[in-house]
Coordinates of C-alpha atoms and ligand atoms in Angstrom, one line a residue:
M1 CA 0.0 0.0 0.0
T2 CA 1.2 3.5 -0.8
K3 CA 0.4 6.7 0.9
R4 CA 1.2 10.1 -0.6
R5 CA 0.8 13.1 1.6
A6 CA 1.2 16.3 -0.3
P7 CA 3.9 18.7 0.9
K8 CA 2.3 21.5 2.8
I9 CA -0.2 23.2 0.5
P10 CA -0.5 26.9 1.2
Q11 CA -4.1 27.6 2.4
T12 CA -5.1 31.0 1.3
D13 CA -8.1 31.9 3.4
A14 CA -7.4 35.5 2.6
V15 CA -5.9 37.1 -0.5
G16 CA -3.1 39.6 -0.4
D17 CA -0.5 37.8 1.8
E18 CA 2.0 40.2 3.2
T19 CA 5.0 37.9 2.6
S20 CA 6.1 37.0 -0.9
T21 CA 8.1 33.9 -1.7
I22 CA 8.4 34.7 -5.4
G23 CA 9.8 38.2 -4.8
P24 CA 7.9 41.4 -4.8
E25 CA 8.7 42.3 -8.4
R26 CA 7.4 39.0 -9.7
A27 CA 4.4 39.2 -7.5
A28 CA 3.6 42.7 -8.7
A29 CA 4.0 41.6 -12.3
L30 CA 1.6 38.6 -11.8
L31 CA -1.0 40.8 -10.1
A32 CA -0.7 43.3 -13.0
A33 CA -1.3 40.5 -15.5
V34 CA -4.3 39.3 -13.5
S35 CA -5.6 42.8 -13.4
R36 CA -5.3 43.1 -17.2
Q37 CA -7.3 40.0 -17.7
F38 CA -9.9 41.3 -15.4
D39 CA -10.0 44.6 -17.3
R40 CA -10.5 42.7 -20.5
L41 CA -13.5 41.0 -19.0
D42 CA -14.8 44.2 -17.5
A43 CA -14.7 45.9 -20.9
S44 CA -18.1 44.4 -21.9
P45 CA -21.1 43.5 -19.8
L46 CA -22.0 39.8 -19.3
D47 CA -24.3 38.4 -22.0
P48 CA -27.7 37.4 -20.6
G49 CA -27.9 33.8 -19.6
L50 CA -27.2 31.2 -16.9
Y51 CA -23.6 31.0 -15.7
L52 CA -22.5 27.8 -14.0
V53 CA -19.6 28.9 -12.0
S54 CA -17.1 26.5 -10.5
T55 CA -15.6 27.5 -7.1
P56 CA -12.7 26.0 -5.1
I57 CA -13.0 22.5 -3.4
G58 CA -10.9 23.7 -0.5
N59 CA -8.1 26.0 -1.5
L60 CA -9.5 29.4 -2.2
S61 CA -6.6 30.3 -4.5
D62 CA -8.1 27.9 -7.1
I63 CA -10.8 30.4 -8.0
S64 CA -10.5 31.6 -11.6
I65 CA -10.3 35.2 -12.7
R66 CA -13.5 34.7 -14.8
A67 CA -15.3 33.1 -11.9
L68 CA -14.5 36.2 -9.8
F69 CA -15.7 38.5 -12.6
V70 CA -19.0 36.7 -13.2
L71 CA -19.7 36.5 -9.4
T72 CA -19.1 40.2 -9.1
S73 CA -21.0 41.4 -12.1
A74 CA -23.9 38.9 -12.6
D75 CA -27.4 40.4 -11.9
R76 CA -28.0 37.7 -9.3
V77 CA -26.0 34.9 -7.7
Y78 CA -27.6 31.7 -6.5
C79 CA -25.8 29.4 -4.1
E80 CA -26.7 26.3 -2.0
D81 CA -26.0 27.9 1.4
T82 CA -25.5 31.6 1.9
R83 CA -23.5 31.1 5.1
H84 CA -21.1 28.8 3.3
S85 CA -20.7 30.9 0.2
R86 CA -20.4 34.2 2.2
K87 CA -16.9 32.9 3.3
L88 CA -15.8 32.7 -0.3
F89 CA -17.2 36.1 -1.1
S90 CA -15.7 37.7 2.0
A91 CA -12.2 36.3 1.1
F92 CA -12.4 38.2 -2.2
D93 CA -14.2 41.3 -0.8
I94 CA -17.3 40.6 -2.9
G95 CA -20.0 42.2 -0.8
R96 CA -23.2 41.4 -2.6
K97 CA -26.5 39.7 -2.0
L98 CA -26.6 35.9 -2.3
E99 CA -29.8 34.0 -3.0
T100 CA -30.4 30.3 -2.5
Y101 CA -31.1 27.5 -5.0
H102 CA -30.6 24.1 -3.4
D103 CA -31.7 20.4 -3.3
F104 CA -35.0 21.4 -1.7
S105 CA -35.8 24.2 -4.2
G106 CA -38.9 23.4 -6.2
E107 CA -40.8 24.4 -9.3
A108 CA -41.7 27.9 -7.9
D109 CA -38.1 28.7 -7.1
R110 CA -37.0 27.6 -10.5
E111 CA -39.7 29.6 -12.2
R112 CA -38.5 32.7 -10.3
I113 CA -35.0 32.3 -11.8
M114 CA -36.4 31.4 -15.2
S115 CA -38.5 34.5 -15.4
A116 CA -35.3 36.6 -14.6
L117 CA -33.5 34.7 -17.4
R118 CA -36.4 35.4 -19.8
E119 CA -36.1 39.1 -19.0
G120 CA -32.5 38.9 -20.2
K121 CA -30.7 38.9 -16.8
A122 CA -27.2 37.3 -16.3
I123 CA -27.7 34.8 -13.5
A124 CA -24.8 32.9 -11.8
L125 CA -25.2 29.5 -10.0
I126 CA -22.6 28.2 -7.6
S127 CA -22.6 25.2 -5.3
D128 CA -20.9 24.9 -1.9
A129 CA -17.8 23.7 -3.6
G130 CA -16.5 22.6 -7.0
T131 CA -18.6 22.4 -10.2
P132 CA -22.3 23.0 -9.9
L133 CA -24.6 20.1 -11.0
I134 CA -21.8 17.5 -10.2
A135 CA -23.5 15.7 -7.3
D136 CA -24.9 19.2 -6.6
P137 CA -28.2 21.0 -7.6
G138 CA -28.8 22.7 -10.9
Y139 CA -29.7 20.0 -13.4
K140 CA -33.4 20.9 -13.7
L141 CA -32.7 24.6 -14.0
V142 CA -30.2 24.0 -16.8
R143 CA -32.6 21.6 -18.5
D144 CA -35.4 24.2 -18.4
A145 CA -33.2 27.1 -19.5
A146 CA -31.7 25.1 -22.4
A147 CA -35.3 24.0 -23.5
E148 CA -36.3 27.6 -23.8
G149 CA -33.2 28.5 -25.8
I150 CA -31.6 30.5 -23.0
S151 CA -27.8 30.6 -23.1
V152 CA -26.1 28.4 -20.5
F153 CA -22.4 29.3 -19.9
P154 CA -20.0 27.0 -18.1
V155 CA -17.3 28.8 -16.1
P156 CA -15.0 25.9 -15.4
G157 CA -12.8 25.3 -12.4
A158 CA -12.3 22.9 -9.6
S159 CA -14.0 19.5 -9.5
A160 CA -13.2 16.8 -7.0
I161 CA -13.6 14.0 -9.6
L162 CA -11.0 15.3 -12.0
S163 CA -8.6 16.4 -9.2
A164 CA -8.7 12.9 -7.7
L165 CA -8.5 11.1 -11.0
V166 CA -5.5 12.9 -12.4
A167 CA -3.5 12.6 -9.1
S168 CA -4.4 9.0 -8.4
G169 CA -2.0 7.3 -10.8
L170 CA -4.9 5.2 -12.1
P171 CA -5.8 5.1 -15.8
T172 CA -7.2 8.5 -16.9
D173 CA -8.0 7.7 -20.6
R174 CA -11.5 6.5 -19.7
F175 CA -13.4 6.8 -16.5
F176 CA -16.9 6.4 -15.0
F177 CA -18.3 8.7 -12.4
G178 CA -20.9 7.0 -10.2
G179 CA -21.7 9.9 -7.8
F180 CA -22.1 8.8 -4.1
L181 CA -22.3 5.1 -3.5
P182 CA -25.7 4.1 -1.9
P183 CA -25.7 4.0 1.9
K184 CA -27.4 0.6 2.1
D185 CA -25.3 -2.5 1.8
G186 CA -27.3 -4.4 -0.8
A187 CA -27.7 -1.4 -3.1
R188 CA -24.0 -0.6 -2.8
L189 CA -23.1 -4.1 -3.9
D190 CA -25.5 -3.9 -6.8
V191 CA -24.0 -0.6 -8.0
L192 CA -20.5 -2.0 -7.8
E193 CA -21.5 -5.2 -9.6
A194 CA -23.3 -3.2 -12.3
V195 CA -20.1 -1.4 -13.4
R196 CA -17.9 -4.6 -13.4
T197 CA -17.3 -4.4 -17.2
V198 CA -16.8 -0.6 -17.5
P199 CA -13.5 -0.4 -19.3
G200 CA -12.1 2.6 -17.3
T201 CA -11.4 3.8 -13.8
L202 CA -14.4 3.9 -11.5
V203 CA -14.8 7.1 -9.5
F204 CA -17.2 7.6 -6.5
Y205 CA -17.7 10.3 -3.9
E206 CA -17.7 9.0 -0.3
T207 CA -17.9 10.2 3.3
P208 CA -15.6 9.3 6.2
S209 CA -18.5 7.6 8.1
R210 CA -19.2 5.3 5.1
I211 CA -15.8 4.6 3.7
G212 CA -15.3 1.5 5.8
A213 CA -18.6 0.0 4.5
A214 CA -17.7 1.0 1.0
L215 CA -14.3 -0.7 1.2
A216 CA -15.9 -3.9 2.6
A217 CA -18.2 -3.9 -0.4
V218 CA -15.4 -3.3 -2.9
E219 CA -13.4 -6.1 -1.2
T220 CA -16.4 -8.5 -1.9
V221 CA -16.8 -7.4 -5.5
Y222 CA -13.3 -6.5 -6.6
P223 CA -10.8 -8.0 -4.1
E224 CA -7.9 -7.9 -6.6
R225 CA -8.3 -4.4 -7.9
T226 CA -6.1 -1.4 -6.9
L227 CA -8.0 1.4 -5.3
A228 CA -7.1 5.0 -4.5
V229 CA -8.6 7.0 -1.7
A230 CA -8.1 10.7 -2.3
R231 CA -8.8 12.9 0.7
E232 CA -9.0 16.6 1.4
L233 CA -7.7 17.5 -2.0
T234 CA -6.2 21.0 -2.4
K235 CA -6.3 21.4 1.4
L236 CA -3.7 21.2 4.2
H237 CA -4.2 17.5 4.8
E238 CA -4.4 16.3 1.2
T239 CA -3.6 12.6 1.1
I240 CA -3.8 9.9 -1.6
M241 CA -3.6 6.3 -0.5
K242 CA -3.4 3.3 -2.8
G243 CA -3.8 -0.4 -2.3
T244 CA -6.4 -3.1 -2.4
A245 CA -9.7 -2.7 -0.5
R246 CA -8.4 -5.0 2.2
E247 CA -5.1 -3.0 2.7
L248 CA -6.8 0.3 2.8
A249 CA -9.5 -0.9 5.2
A250 CA -6.8 -2.3 7.6
S251 CA -5.0 1.1 7.5
F252 CA -8.2 3.0 8.2
E253 CA -9.0 0.8 11.1
V254 CA -5.9 2.1 12.8
D255 CA -6.2 5.7 11.5
P256 CA -9.8 6.5 10.5
P257 CA -10.0 8.9 7.6
Q258 CA -11.5 12.3 8.0
G259 CA -12.6 15.1 5.7
E260 CA -13.9 14.8 2.1
I261 CA -13.1 11.6 0.1
V262 CA -13.1 10.4 -3.5
L263 CA -12.8 6.6 -4.0
L264 CA -11.3 5.4 -7.2
I265 CA -11.2 1.8 -8.4
A266 CA -8.8 0.6 -11.2
P267 CA -10.5 -0.9 -14.2
G268 CA -10.6 -4.7 -14.4
E269 CA -9.1 -6.9 -17.1
A270 CA -10.8 -6.0 -20.3
A271 CA -13.9 -8.2 -20.6
T272 CA -13.3 -10.0 -23.9
A273 CA -15.4 -13.0 -23.2
T274 CA -18.0 -13.7 -25.9
E275 CA -21.5 -15.1 -25.2
A276 CA -20.2 -18.5 -26.4
D277 CA -17.3 -18.3 -23.9
I278 CA -19.7 -17.5 -21.1
E279 CA -22.1 -20.2 -22.1
S280 CA -19.5 -22.9 -22.2
A281 CA -17.9 -21.8 -18.9
L282 CA -21.4 -22.0 -17.4
R283 CA -22.2 -25.4 -18.8
A284 CA -18.9 -26.7 -17.2
A285 CA -19.6 -25.0 -13.9
L286 CA -23.2 -26.2 -13.7
K287 CA -22.0 -29.8 -13.9
T288 CA -20.7 -29.5 -10.3
A289 CA -22.1 -26.3 -8.9
R290 CA -25.6 -24.9 -8.1
L291 CA -26.8 -22.1 -10.4
K292 CA -26.0 -19.2 -8.0
E293 CA -22.4 -20.5 -7.4
A294 CA -21.9 -21.2 -11.1
V295 CA -23.0 -17.6 -12.0
E296 CA -20.8 -16.1 -9.3
D297 CA -17.7 -18.1 -10.4
V298 CA -18.2 -17.4 -14.1
S299 CA -18.9 -13.7 -13.8
K300 CA -15.9 -13.2 -11.6
G301 CA -13.6 -15.5 -13.6
L302 CA -14.5 -13.9 -17.0
G303 CA -15.1 -10.4 -15.7
V304 CA -18.6 -10.3 -17.1
A305 CA -21.8 -8.8 -15.5
R306 CA -23.5 -11.2 -13.1
K307 CA -26.8 -10.5 -14.8
T308 CA -25.5 -11.6 -18.2
A309 CA -24.2 -14.9 -16.7
Y310 CA -27.4 -15.3 -14.7
N311 CA -29.6 -15.0 -17.8
L312 CA -27.5 -17.4 -19.7
A313 CA -27.5 -19.9 -16.8
L314 CA -31.3 -19.7 -16.7
K315 CA -31.4 -20.4 -20.4
I316 CA -29.2 -23.5 -20.0
K317 CA -31.3 -24.7 -17.1
G318 CA -34.4 -24.2 -19.2
E319 CA -33.0 -26.4 -22.0
A320 CA -32.3 -29.2 -19.5
S321 CA -35.8 -29.3 -18.0
Ligands
SAM1 N1 -19.7 19.7 -7.0 C1 -18.6 19.1 -6.3 C2 -17.4 18.8 -7.3 O1 -17.4 19.4 -8.4 O2 -16.5 18.1 -7.0 C3 -18.9 17.9 -5.5 C4 -20.0 18.1 -4.5 S1 -20.5 16.7 -3.6 C5 -21.9 17.3 -2.8 C6 -19.3 16.7 -2.3 C7 -18.4 15.5 -2.4 O3 -17.3 15.8 -3.3 C8 -17.7 15.2 -1.0 O4 -18.5 14.4 -0.2 C9 -16.5 14.4 -1.5 O5 -16.8 13.1 -1.8 C10 -16.1 15.2 -2.8 N2 -15.2 16.3 -2.5 C11 -15.4 17.6 -2.5 N3 -14.3 18.3 -2.2 C12 -13.4 17.4 -2.0 C13 -12.0 17.5 -1.6 N4 -11.4 18.7 -1.4 N5 -11.3 16.3 -1.5 C14 -11.8 15.1 -1.8 N6 -13.1 15.0 -2.1 C15 -13.9 16.1 -2.2

């Protein structure tokens, strides 16, 4: 098992540090360049539409110049929790009204935003952290805006999925994001099983209170695969641990993880088995094993979905009766 703790990541809770490690001249030149970019943006008003603005996932310095501009100049800014987003706004001296759009916002709240958009307003949407709509509210609003031909502008930036994936050392060419794993044991196992043949890295969001149960489920379904647990990305205690589910679980028993977590699972061997391969493996297995065991062995052995093996096993049983 490997554990990679990032060297101390500067946490910039406030901008405009007094000390400069790059030298005052370089710092002044950088600030002037940032200011020029801001002036360029400021030269023309925002087009009307819905702006999906990504905000940092921990380190406030990860905010983009364009995000700051849009959050300053949009007609309205909607966030999940005003107390949470106020901290971000305070750090950048943006003293403006924040309105809420969250998981419990309904049709009437959406309609209020839609009518402002129809009037030609520029509306910004942020979430507590990272990219809005990614395991965060906003999908229905974007769907409705797009359906009415209203412009929707992404203002890209931090996302825990991509940060974890690129730093994990697991394959990045293809990946599958599964959101949060379900909290119930059976549903969690079903979700993990359903993505067995995905030919890419599997990425899930997790919480410290559920990571133990999640690792136990991964050990059942993918005991041999390499996992990465990326924690507190961009923050002071950023850590990326790699190993099998069993190794990681043993380590977390001694030192329970805290903070925010992304769980990544390496892809399995490419599933190249044809239907004929699965059928012949099942026929062989069914000579000595019961249906459930035969399905289990063949799906694991050939890396194919349990459902595929199960349906074929039923067909074989049907022929025999
Ligand atoms: N919209 C966000 C994004 O773009 O990443 C994700 C919001 S989701 C409600 C919150 C989850 O994202 C956390 O429970 C955790 O799984 C993951 N997450 C957010 N920030 C993180 C960080 N700094 N390090 C690791 N995981 C993080």
